[in-house]
Amino acid sequence: MFRQWKLLSSHCLKFSQTKKFCSASSSYKETKIRVLEHDINYIETLGSLEDAHPIFFIPGAFGSIEMDFTPIMHQFNKEKYKWIAWDPPGYGKSRPPTRSFIPEGYECVYEQDVKYAATLMNILGYKRYTLLSWSAGAITSILMANRQAENISGIIMWGYKFFEPKTIPLIQAMKRVGLDTMIHESRRTQLTKMYGEELFLKMWDGATDEMIKMACSQIYQKGGSFQKFIRNVQCPALVIHGLKDSVVDVSDAKHMNSALKNSRLHLMENGTHNLHLRETKEFVKCIENFIDNHVLNQTQ
């Protein structure tokens, strides 16, 4: 089902247009680096202790560092943890090329993201780290926890939705009614600014086509063979769900939690689909408690 690949740890190209900016206690570097055949935009904290635990942030559909990481990173502990985030190929500043939602040779684009994410972290020299993944980015986390098990200390996810054949009419309706109805105005404004209206409409069509394919797939539909990958995850896992999430029902979070062997479920009463942006303090406290009590304990 998946291609085999070899991680490349050398011959990476760093661009000169590195951005550095400071907070009260730490500074950050945002730059691009050559990963396989693409130029990948990433950000990481600087000045952390050598033994700070690395946490790698993986955004959801259309997400980026600019929209989903930089607005909240000032609330992260920069001494105990080393924070890394990226724009997956075709998202944010990791363009060109345009995001290919159903790349040739893969069941979905998230399988391809695994290759680039794992290679990026290898190039940057991170040998063991925790994955922090939103929405569809959880697919990348689950696959990495299988393919790169020796590198993954823990996984944290929120907002992941399982697809089923019965959801296809809903997805088709989403495609027909378009962005104005399906995406909140503030988020839509950000996305249009990032990608431009024409490209974003094209990406919306590609994303909904991919969702339909996944809903029909014997792999990614609820109960499909992707379940084996979920059950095979050995590291500690945390599933967070916002009870005011209008996109994903709490049953999906409970299903994911029960399928993972070593998992905990945290429900946020006021959490929405983008709870990391709206309930950031509770979100950060939750993930840091999980890492301290369940991830770091197993690695010491």
PDB file of C-alpha atoms in Angstrom:
ATOM      1  CA  MET A   1       0.000   0.000   0.000  1.00  0.00           C
ATOM      2  CA  PHE A   2       2.773   2.404   0.870  1.00  0.00           C
ATOM      3  CA  ARG A   3       5.982   3.117  -0.967  1.00  0.00           C
ATOM      4  CA  GLN A   4       9.234   2.353   0.755  1.00  0.00           C
ATOM      5  CA  TRP A   5      11.651   5.183   1.083  1.00  0.00           C
ATOM      6  CA  LYS A   6      15.071   5.946   2.397  1.00  0.00           C
ATOM      7  CA  LEU A   7      15.578   8.874   4.702  1.00  0.00           C
ATOM      8  CA  LEU A   8      18.032  11.413   3.388  1.00  0.00           C
ATOM      9  CA  SER A   9      20.073  13.086   6.073  1.00  0.00           C
ATOM     10  CA  SER A  10      22.511  15.043   3.957  1.00  0.00           C
ATOM     11  CA  HIS A  11      22.747  17.358   0.977  1.00  0.00           C
ATOM     12  CA  CYS A  12      20.045  19.695   2.275  1.00  0.00           C
ATOM     13  CA  LEU A  13      19.782  23.246   0.983  1.00  0.00           C
ATOM     14  CA  LYS A  14      19.145  26.072   3.418  1.00  0.00           C
ATOM     15  CA  PHE A  15      17.887  29.365   2.083  1.00  0.00           C
ATOM     16  CA  SER A  16      19.374  32.699   3.102  1.00  0.00           C
ATOM     17  CA  GLN A  17      16.017  34.355   3.861  1.00  0.00           C
ATOM     18  CA  THR A  18      15.875  33.036   7.413  1.00  0.00           C
ATOM     19  CA  LYS A  19      13.533  34.903   9.754  1.00  0.00           C
ATOM     20  CA  LYS A  20      14.417  35.240  13.430  1.00  0.00           C
ATOM     21  CA  PHE A  21      12.152  36.814  16.016  1.00  0.00           C
ATOM     22  CA  CYS A  22      12.154  36.915  19.779  1.00  0.00           C
ATOM     23  CA  SER A  23       9.814  36.513  22.690  1.00  0.00           C
ATOM     24  CA  ALA A  24      10.503  37.256  26.326  1.00  0.00           C
ATOM     25  CA  SER A  25      12.336  33.985  26.934  1.00  0.00           C
ATOM     26  CA  SER A  26      13.281  32.487  23.603  1.00  0.00           C
ATOM     27  CA  SER A  27      13.744  33.141  19.921  1.00  0.00           C
ATOM     28  CA  TYR A  28      12.592  31.320  16.822  1.00  0.00           C
ATOM     29  CA  LYS A  29      13.939  30.569  13.393  1.00  0.00           C
ATOM     30  CA  GLU A  30      11.737  30.222  10.330  1.00  0.00           C
ATOM     31  CA  THR A  31      13.401  29.178   7.110  1.00  0.00           C
ATOM     32  CA  LYS A  32      13.242  26.776   4.175  1.00  0.00           C
ATOM     33  CA  ILE A  33      15.252  23.637   3.714  1.00  0.00           C
ATOM     34  CA  ARG A  34      15.586  21.196   0.846  1.00  0.00           C
ATOM     35  CA  VAL A  35      13.782  17.942   1.659  1.00  0.00           C
ATOM     36  CA  LEU A  36      13.989  15.389  -1.123  1.00  0.00           C
ATOM     37  CA  GLU A  37      12.784  17.318  -4.202  1.00  0.00           C
ATOM     38  CA  HIS A  38      10.832  20.056  -2.381  1.00  0.00           C
ATOM     39  CA  ASP A  39      11.678  23.207  -0.442  1.00  0.00           C
ATOM     40  CA  ILE A  40       9.960  22.863   2.933  1.00  0.00           C
ATOM     41  CA  ASN A  41       9.204  25.802   5.221  1.00  0.00           C
ATOM     42  CA  TYR A  42       9.650  25.104   8.924  1.00  0.00           C
ATOM     43  CA  ILE A  43      10.078  26.871  12.246  1.00  0.00           C
ATOM     44  CA  GLU A  44      11.852  25.806  15.432  1.00  0.00           C
ATOM     45  CA  THR A  45      12.619  27.347  18.796  1.00  0.00           C
ATOM     46  CA  LEU A  46      16.147  28.458  19.568  1.00  0.00           C
ATOM     47  CA  GLY A  47      17.939  28.696  22.867  1.00  0.00           C
ATOM     48  CA  SER A  48      16.262  25.689  24.507  1.00  0.00           C
ATOM     49  CA  LEU A  49      18.185  23.356  26.782  1.00  0.00           C
ATOM     50  CA  GLU A  50      19.969  20.521  25.022  1.00  0.00           C
ATOM     51  CA  ASP A  51      17.754  17.958  26.728  1.00  0.00           C
ATOM     52  CA  ALA A  52      14.485  19.779  25.938  1.00  0.00           C
ATOM     53  CA  HIS A  53      11.955  17.358  24.501  1.00  0.00           C
ATOM     54  CA  PRO A  54      11.150  17.993  20.801  1.00  0.00           C
ATOM     55  CA  ILE A  55       7.492  18.364  19.775  1.00  0.00           C
ATOM     56  CA  PHE A  56       6.630  18.407  16.067  1.00  0.00           C
ATOM     57  CA  PHE A  57       3.440  20.226  15.053  1.00  0.00           C
ATOM     58  CA  ILE A  58       1.501  18.875  12.027  1.00  0.00           C
ATOM     59  CA  PRO A  59      -1.377  21.090  10.792  1.00  0.00           C
ATOM     60  CA  GLY A  60      -4.662  19.929   9.297  1.00  0.00           C
ATOM     61  CA  ALA A  61      -6.145  20.566   5.853  1.00  0.00           C
ATOM     62  CA  PHE A  62      -4.951  23.873   4.330  1.00  0.00           C
ATOM     63  CA  GLY A  63      -3.146  24.639   7.593  1.00  0.00           C
ATOM     64  CA  SER A  64       0.173  26.403   7.977  1.00  0.00           C
ATOM     65  CA  ILE A  65       2.698  27.708  10.473  1.00  0.00           C
ATOM     66  CA  GLU A  66       1.420  31.254   9.993  1.00  0.00           C
ATOM     67  CA  MET A  67      -2.214  30.433  10.751  1.00  0.00           C
ATOM     68  CA  ASP A  68      -1.938  27.599  13.265  1.00  0.00           C
ATOM     69  CA  PHE A  69       1.397  27.760  15.081  1.00  0.00           C
ATOM     70  CA  THR A  70       2.762  31.299  15.375  1.00  0.00           C
ATOM     71  CA  PRO A  71      -0.461  32.681  16.951  1.00  0.00           C
ATOM     72  CA  ILE A  72      -0.076  30.364  19.951  1.00  0.00           C
ATOM     73  CA  MET A  73       3.630  29.587  20.305  1.00  0.00           C
ATOM     74  CA  HIS A  74       4.214  32.368  22.833  1.00  0.00           C
ATOM     75  CA  GLN A  75       2.220  30.276  25.336  1.00  0.00           C
ATOM     76  CA  PHE A  76       4.466  27.223  24.985  1.00  0.00           C
ATOM     77  CA  ASN A  77       7.178  26.365  27.512  1.00  0.00           C
ATOM     78  CA  LYS A  78      10.433  26.903  25.617  1.00  0.00           C
ATOM     79  CA  GLU A  79      12.789  25.519  28.258  1.00  0.00           C
ATOM     80  CA  LYS A  80      11.331  22.063  28.807  1.00  0.00           C
ATOM     81  CA  TYR A  81      10.326  21.532  25.174  1.00  0.00           C
ATOM     82  CA  LYS A  82      11.763  22.188  21.739  1.00  0.00           C
ATOM     83  CA  TRP A  83       8.974  23.174  19.313  1.00  0.00           C
ATOM     84  CA  ILE A  84       9.148  22.458  15.595  1.00  0.00           C
ATOM     85  CA  ALA A  85       6.384  23.090  13.060  1.00  0.00           C
ATOM     86  CA  TRP A  86       6.193  22.796   9.290  1.00  0.00           C
ATOM     87  CA  ASP A  87       4.176  23.676   6.229  1.00  0.00           C
ATOM     88  CA  PRO A  88       3.541  20.315   4.497  1.00  0.00           C
ATOM     89  CA  PRO A  89       4.316  20.206   0.763  1.00  0.00           C
ATOM     90  CA  GLY A  90       1.916  22.508  -1.086  1.00  0.00           C
ATOM     91  CA  TYR A  91       0.685  24.271   2.068  1.00  0.00           C
ATOM     92  CA  GLY A  92       1.658  27.663   3.444  1.00  0.00           C
ATOM     93  CA  LYS A  93       5.113  28.710   2.300  1.00  0.00           C
ATOM     94  CA  SER A  94       6.106  25.202   1.173  1.00  0.00           C
ATOM     95  CA  ARG A  95       5.137  26.217  -2.352  1.00  0.00           C
ATOM     96  CA  PRO A  96       5.643  25.719  -5.200  1.00  0.00           C
ATOM     97  CA  PRO A  97       4.448  23.165  -6.117  1.00  0.00           C
ATOM     98  CA  THR A  98       0.697  23.304  -5.561  1.00  0.00           C
ATOM     99  CA  ARG A  99      -0.646  20.690  -3.161  1.00  0.00           C
ATOM    100  CA  SER A 100      -1.480  17.434  -4.906  1.00  0.00           C
ATOM    101  CA  PHE A 101      -4.302  15.859  -2.928  1.00  0.00           C
ATOM    102  CA  ILE A 102      -4.243  12.478  -4.643  1.00  0.00           C
ATOM    103  CA  PRO A 103      -0.586  12.010  -5.638  1.00  0.00           C
ATOM    104  CA  GLU A 104       0.264   9.145  -7.944  1.00  0.00           C
ATOM    105  CA  GLY A 105       1.223   5.998  -6.073  1.00  0.00           C
ATOM    106  CA  TYR A 106      -0.473   6.946  -2.804  1.00  0.00           C
ATOM    107  CA  GLU A 107      -3.938   6.396  -1.388  1.00  0.00           C
ATOM    108  CA  CYS A 108      -3.930   9.952  -0.033  1.00  0.00           C
ATOM    109  CA  VAL A 109      -1.560  12.884   0.240  1.00  0.00           C
ATOM    110  CA  TYR A 110      -0.913  12.240   3.950  1.00  0.00           C
ATOM    111  CA  GLU A 111       1.018   9.098   3.072  1.00  0.00           C
ATOM    112  CA  GLN A 112       3.344  11.296   1.037  1.00  0.00           C
ATOM    113  CA  ASP A 113       3.577  13.786   3.904  1.00  0.00           C
ATOM    114  CA  VAL A 114       4.975  11.024   6.128  1.00  0.00           C
ATOM    115  CA  LYS A 115       7.981  10.681   3.860  1.00  0.00           C
ATOM    116  CA  TYR A 116       8.709  14.406   3.905  1.00  0.00           C
ATOM    117  CA  ALA A 117       8.020  14.895   7.622  1.00  0.00           C
ATOM    118  CA  ALA A 118      10.250  12.011   8.678  1.00  0.00           C
ATOM    119  CA  THR A 119      13.029  13.139   6.344  1.00  0.00           C
ATOM    120  CA  LEU A 120      12.788  16.737   7.578  1.00  0.00           C
ATOM    121  CA  MET A 121      13.131  15.697  11.222  1.00  0.00           C
ATOM    122  CA  ASN A 122      16.026  13.415  10.342  1.00  0.00           C
ATOM    123  CA  ILE A 123      17.842  16.237   8.514  1.00  0.00           C
ATOM    124  CA  LEU A 124      17.298  18.540  11.499  1.00  0.00           C
ATOM    125  CA  GLY A 125      18.865  15.909  13.748  1.00  0.00           C
ATOM    126  CA  TYR A 126      15.867  14.975  15.899  1.00  0.00           C
ATOM    127  CA  LYS A 127      16.092  11.321  16.838  1.00  0.00           C
ATOM    128  CA  ARG A 128      13.057  11.053  19.116  1.00  0.00           C
ATOM    129  CA  TYR A 129      10.101  13.406  19.389  1.00  0.00           C
ATOM    130  CA  THR A 130       6.386  13.756  20.092  1.00  0.00           C
ATOM    131  CA  LEU A 131       3.864  14.439  17.314  1.00  0.00           C
ATOM    132  CA  LEU A 132       1.207  17.115  17.764  1.00  0.00           C
ATOM    133  CA  SER A 133      -1.386  16.789  15.010  1.00  0.00           C
ATOM    134  CA  TRP A 134      -4.616  18.535  14.133  1.00  0.00           C
ATOM    135  CA  SER A 135      -7.533  17.134  12.107  1.00  0.00           C
ATOM    136  CA  ALA A 136      -6.343  15.219   9.008  1.00  0.00           C
ATOM    137  CA  GLY A 137      -2.766  15.679  10.229  1.00  0.00           C
ATOM    138  CA  ALA A 138      -3.562  12.801  12.600  1.00  0.00           C
ATOM    139  CA  ILE A 139      -3.262  10.456   9.612  1.00  0.00           C
ATOM    140  CA  THR A 140       0.340  11.565   9.213  1.00  0.00           C
ATOM    141  CA  SER A 141       0.938  10.974  12.937  1.00  0.00           C
ATOM    142  CA  ILE A 142      -0.542   7.483  12.943  1.00  0.00           C
ATOM    143  CA  LEU A 143       1.482   6.453   9.899  1.00  0.00           C
ATOM    144  CA  MET A 144       4.685   7.931  11.321  1.00  0.00           C
ATOM    145  CA  ALA A 145       4.115   6.119  14.618  1.00  0.00           C
ATOM    146  CA  ASN A 146       4.065   2.913  12.561  1.00  0.00           C
ATOM    147  CA  ARG A 147       6.783   3.641  10.011  1.00  0.00           C
ATOM    148  CA  GLN A 148       9.115   5.572  12.317  1.00  0.00           C
ATOM    149  CA  ALA A 149       8.252   3.890  15.622  1.00  0.00           C
ATOM    150  CA  GLU A 150      11.813   4.214  16.937  1.00  0.00           C
ATOM    151  CA  ASN A 151      11.603   8.003  16.535  1.00  0.00           C
ATOM    152  CA  ILE A 152       8.157   8.699  18.001  1.00  0.00           C
ATOM    153  CA  SER A 153       7.837   9.181  21.765  1.00  0.00           C
ATOM    154  CA  GLY A 154       4.138  10.014  21.764  1.00  0.00           C
ATOM    155  CA  ILE A 155       1.294  11.318  19.637  1.00  0.00           C
ATOM    156  CA  ILE A 156      -1.317  13.962  20.422  1.00  0.00           C
ATOM    157  CA  MET A 157      -4.265  14.630  18.126  1.00  0.00           C
ATOM    158  CA  TRP A 158      -7.511  16.571  18.002  1.00  0.00           C
ATOM    159  CA  GLY A 159     -10.276  17.135  15.457  1.00  0.00           C
ATOM    160  CA  TYR A 160      -9.798  13.915  13.447  1.00  0.00           C
ATOM    161  CA  LYS A 161     -12.868  12.690  11.564  1.00  0.00           C
ATOM    162  CA  PHE A 162     -13.377   9.158  10.269  1.00  0.00           C
ATOM    163  CA  PHE A 163     -14.978   8.934   6.837  1.00  0.00           C
ATOM    164  CA  GLU A 164     -17.745   6.512   5.876  1.00  0.00           C
ATOM    165  CA  PRO A 165     -19.594   5.856   2.597  1.00  0.00           C
ATOM    166  CA  LYS A 166     -22.724   7.386   4.128  1.00  0.00           C
ATOM    167  CA  THR A 167     -20.875  10.705   4.458  1.00  0.00           C
ATOM    168  CA  ILE A 168     -20.267  10.980   0.694  1.00  0.00           C
ATOM    169  CA  PRO A 169     -23.510  12.935  -0.029  1.00  0.00           C
ATOM    170  CA  LEU A 170     -22.498  15.403   2.696  1.00  0.00           C
ATOM    171  CA  ILE A 171     -19.026  15.839   1.186  1.00  0.00           C
ATOM    172  CA  GLN A 172     -20.553  16.297  -2.271  1.00  0.00           C
ATOM    173  CA  ALA A 173     -22.850  18.950  -0.817  1.00  0.00           C
ATOM    174  CA  MET A 174     -19.832  20.652   0.766  1.00  0.00           C
ATOM    175  CA  LYS A 175     -18.205  20.799  -2.646  1.00  0.00           C
ATOM    176  CA  ARG A 176     -21.327  22.251  -4.285  1.00  0.00           C
ATOM    177  CA  VAL A 177     -22.069  24.964  -1.731  1.00  0.00           C
ATOM    178  CA  GLY A 178     -18.439  26.023  -1.654  1.00  0.00           C
ATOM    179  CA  LEU A 179     -16.280  27.901   0.762  1.00  0.00           C
ATOM    180  CA  ASP A 180     -18.643  30.665   1.837  1.00  0.00           C
ATOM    181  CA  THR A 181     -20.897  28.207   3.656  1.00  0.00           C
ATOM    182  CA  MET A 182     -18.399  25.613   4.874  1.00  0.00           C
ATOM    183  CA  ILE A 183     -15.536  27.695   6.297  1.00  0.00           C
ATOM    184  CA  HIS A 184     -15.850  30.435   8.891  1.00  0.00           C
ATOM    185  CA  GLU A 185     -15.322  33.898   7.471  1.00  0.00           C
ATOM    186  CA  SER A 186     -12.212  34.697   9.536  1.00  0.00           C
ATOM    187  CA  ARG A 187     -10.531  31.437   8.529  1.00  0.00           C
ATOM    188  CA  ARG A 188     -11.627  31.845   4.912  1.00  0.00           C
ATOM    189  CA  THR A 189     -10.064  35.319   4.845  1.00  0.00           C
ATOM    190  CA  GLN A 190      -6.765  33.903   6.108  1.00  0.00           C
ATOM    191  CA  LEU A 191      -6.797  31.079   3.583  1.00  0.00           C
ATOM    192  CA  THR A 192      -7.659  33.361   0.679  1.00  0.00           C
ATOM    193  CA  LYS A 193      -4.834  35.690   1.679  1.00  0.00           C
ATOM    194  CA  MET A 194      -2.423  32.768   1.887  1.00  0.00           C
ATOM    195  CA  TYR A 195      -3.327  31.015  -1.367  1.00  0.00           C
ATOM    196  CA  GLY A 196      -5.267  33.498  -3.457  1.00  0.00           C
ATOM    197  CA  GLU A 197      -8.917  32.945  -4.315  1.00  0.00           C
ATOM    198  CA  GLU A 198      -8.373  30.993  -7.546  1.00  0.00           C
ATOM    199  CA  LEU A 199      -5.841  28.560  -6.075  1.00  0.00           C
ATOM    200  CA  PHE A 200      -7.848  28.096  -2.895  1.00  0.00           C
ATOM    201  CA  LEU A 201     -10.974  27.157  -4.879  1.00  0.00           C
ATOM    202  CA  LYS A 202      -8.889  24.638  -6.801  1.00  0.00           C
ATOM    203  CA  MET A 203      -7.507  23.227  -3.545  1.00  0.00           C
ATOM    204  CA  TRP A 204     -11.025  22.998  -2.097  1.00  0.00           C
ATOM    205  CA  ASP A 205     -12.102  20.871  -5.056  1.00  0.00           C
ATOM    206  CA  GLY A 206      -9.034  18.672  -4.642  1.00  0.00           C
ATOM    207  CA  ALA A 207      -9.567  18.250  -0.911  1.00  0.00           C
ATOM    208  CA  THR A 208     -13.240  17.284  -1.253  1.00  0.00           C
ATOM    209  CA  ASP A 209     -12.383  14.823  -4.035  1.00  0.00           C
ATOM    210  CA  GLU A 210      -9.813  13.259  -1.728  1.00  0.00           C
ATOM    211  CA  MET A 211     -12.352  13.008   1.127  1.00  0.00           C
ATOM    212  CA  ILE A 212     -14.757  11.186  -1.187  1.00  0.00           C
ATOM    213  CA  LYS A 213     -11.999   8.795  -2.220  1.00  0.00           C
ATOM    214  CA  MET A 214     -11.104   8.136   1.420  1.00  0.00           C
ATOM    215  CA  ALA A 215     -14.761   7.570   2.323  1.00  0.00           C
ATOM    216  CA  CYS A 216     -14.915   4.887  -0.379  1.00  0.00           C
ATOM    217  CA  SER A 217     -11.507   3.425   0.434  1.00  0.00           C
ATOM    218  CA  GLN A 218     -11.203   0.067   2.128  1.00  0.00           C
ATOM    219  CA  ILE A 219      -8.226   1.591   3.895  1.00  0.00           C
ATOM    220  CA  TYR A 220      -9.333   4.937   5.327  1.00  0.00           C
ATOM    221  CA  GLN A 221     -13.057   4.591   5.792  1.00  0.00           C
ATOM    222  CA  LYS A 222     -14.165   3.889   9.349  1.00  0.00           C
ATOM    223  CA  GLY A 223     -13.464   0.210  10.017  1.00  0.00           C
ATOM    224  CA  GLY A 224     -11.004  -0.016   7.111  1.00  0.00           C
ATOM    225  CA  SER A 225      -7.479  -1.377   7.261  1.00  0.00           C
ATOM    226  CA  PHE A 226      -6.172   1.930   8.622  1.00  0.00           C
ATOM    227  CA  GLN A 227      -7.574   0.618  11.914  1.00  0.00           C
ATOM    228  CA  LYS A 228      -4.644  -1.829  11.999  1.00  0.00           C
ATOM    229  CA  PHE A 229      -2.218   1.064  11.920  1.00  0.00           C
ATOM    230  CA  ILE A 230      -4.081   2.773  14.755  1.00  0.00           C
ATOM    231  CA  ARG A 231      -4.057  -0.381  16.875  1.00  0.00           C
ATOM    232  CA  ASN A 232      -0.376  -0.922  16.107  1.00  0.00           C
ATOM    233  CA  VAL A 233       0.697   2.389  17.672  1.00  0.00           C
ATOM    234  CA  GLN A 234       2.801   1.502  20.719  1.00  0.00           C
ATOM    235  CA  CYS A 235       3.702   4.914  22.107  1.00  0.00           C
ATOM    236  CA  PRO A 236       1.516   6.874  24.547  1.00  0.00           C
ATOM    237  CA  ALA A 237      -1.294   8.784  22.835  1.00  0.00           C
ATOM    238  CA  LEU A 238      -3.583  11.633  23.789  1.00  0.00           C
ATOM    239  CA  VAL A 239      -6.867  12.322  21.997  1.00  0.00           C
ATOM    240  CA  ILE A 240      -8.333  15.765  22.649  1.00  0.00           C
ATOM    241  CA  HIS A 241     -11.833  16.708  21.580  1.00  0.00           C
ATOM    242  CA  GLY A 242     -13.798  19.920  21.833  1.00  0.00           C
ATOM    243  CA  LEU A 243     -17.421  19.340  22.766  1.00  0.00           C
ATOM    244  CA  LYS A 244     -18.412  22.355  20.656  1.00  0.00           C
ATOM    245  CA  ASP A 245     -16.704  20.976  17.542  1.00  0.00           C
ATOM    246  CA  SER A 246     -19.246  21.392  14.727  1.00  0.00           C
ATOM    247  CA  VAL A 247     -17.127  19.361  12.275  1.00  0.00           C
ATOM    248  CA  VAL A 248     -16.294  16.215  14.239  1.00  0.00           C
ATOM    249  CA  ASP A 249     -18.600  14.337  16.584  1.00  0.00           C
ATOM    250  CA  VAL A 250     -17.319  13.191  19.970  1.00  0.00           C
ATOM    251  CA  SER A 251     -17.942   9.596  18.856  1.00  0.00           C
ATOM    252  CA  ASP A 252     -14.975   9.859  16.463  1.00  0.00           C
ATOM    253  CA  ALA A 253     -12.686  10.912  19.310  1.00  0.00           C
ATOM    254  CA  LYS A 254     -13.965   8.076  21.501  1.00  0.00           C
ATOM    255  CA  HIS A 255     -13.477   5.611  18.652  1.00  0.00           C
ATOM    256  CA  MET A 256      -9.888   6.754  18.123  1.00  0.00           C
ATOM    257  CA  ASN A 257      -9.189   6.609  21.849  1.00  0.00           C
ATOM    258  CA  SER A 258     -10.519   3.056  22.138  1.00  0.00           C
ATOM    259  CA  ALA A 259      -8.584   1.886  19.063  1.00  0.00           C
ATOM    260  CA  LEU A 260      -5.249   3.181  20.354  1.00  0.00           C
ATOM    261  CA  LYS A 261      -3.608   0.793  22.827  1.00  0.00           C
ATOM    262  CA  ASN A 262      -2.073   3.310  25.184  1.00  0.00           C
ATOM    263  CA  SER A 263      -4.371   6.300  24.909  1.00  0.00           C
ATOM    264  CA  ARG A 264      -6.078   8.909  27.022  1.00  0.00           C
ATOM    265  CA  LEU A 265      -9.070  11.054  26.111  1.00  0.00           C
ATOM    266  CA  HIS A 266      -9.418  14.679  27.179  1.00  0.00           C
ATOM    267  CA  LEU A 267     -12.713  16.455  26.490  1.00  0.00           C
ATOM    268  CA  MET A 268     -12.743  20.252  26.397  1.00  0.00           C
ATOM    269  CA  GLU A 269     -16.128  21.695  27.304  1.00  0.00           C
ATOM    270  CA  ASN A 270     -15.680  24.888  25.286  1.00  0.00           C
ATOM    271  CA  GLY A 271     -13.400  23.451  22.623  1.00  0.00           C
ATOM    272  CA  THR A 272     -14.265  23.911  18.949  1.00  0.00           C
ATOM    273  CA  HIS A 273     -12.654  22.279  15.913  1.00  0.00           C
ATOM    274  CA  ASN A 274      -9.749  24.728  16.137  1.00  0.00           C
ATOM    275  CA  LEU A 275      -9.546  24.490  19.911  1.00  0.00           C
ATOM    276  CA  HIS A 276      -5.784  25.087  19.855  1.00  0.00           C
ATOM    277  CA  LEU A 277      -6.497  28.665  18.720  1.00  0.00           C
ATOM    278  CA  ARG A 278      -9.587  29.368  20.816  1.00  0.00           C
ATOM    279  CA  GLU A 279      -8.777  27.571  24.086  1.00  0.00           C
ATOM    280  CA  THR A 280      -5.005  27.785  23.918  1.00  0.00           C
ATOM    281  CA  LYS A 281      -4.222  27.878  27.655  1.00  0.00           C
ATOM    282  CA  GLU A 282      -6.199  24.711  28.401  1.00  0.00           C
ATOM    283  CA  PHE A 283      -4.793  23.092  25.269  1.00  0.00           C
ATOM    284  CA  VAL A 284      -1.170  23.820  26.191  1.00  0.00           C
ATOM    285  CA  LYS A 285      -1.654  22.749  29.804  1.00  0.00           C
ATOM    286  CA  CYS A 286      -3.250  19.498  28.667  1.00  0.00           C
ATOM    287  CA  ILE A 287      -0.487  18.515  26.250  1.00  0.00           C
ATOM    288  CA  GLU A 288       2.340  19.521  28.588  1.00  0.00           C
ATOM    289  CA  ASN A 289       0.818  17.486  31.441  1.00  0.00           C
ATOM    290  CA  PHE A 290       0.496  14.505  29.120  1.00  0.00           C
ATOM    291  CA  ILE A 291       4.100  14.750  27.953  1.00  0.00           C
ATOM    292  CA  ASP A 292       5.458  15.210  31.479  1.00  0.00           C
ATOM    293  CA  ASN A 293       3.466  12.369  33.021  1.00  0.00           C
ATOM    294  CA  HIS A 294       3.213   9.819  30.220  1.00  0.00           C
ATOM    295  CA  VAL A 295       5.813  10.487  27.523  1.00  0.00           C
ATOM    296  CA  LEU A 296       8.925  11.611  29.373  1.00  0.00           C
ATOM    297  CA  ASN A 297       8.448   9.012  32.107  1.00  0.00           C
ATOM    298  CA  GLN A 298       8.761   6.192  29.602  1.00  0.00           C
ATOM    299  CA  THR A 299      11.907   7.608  27.990  1.00  0.00           C
ATOM    300  CA  GLN A 300      13.848   8.257  31.207  1.00  0.00           C
TER     301      GLN A 300
END
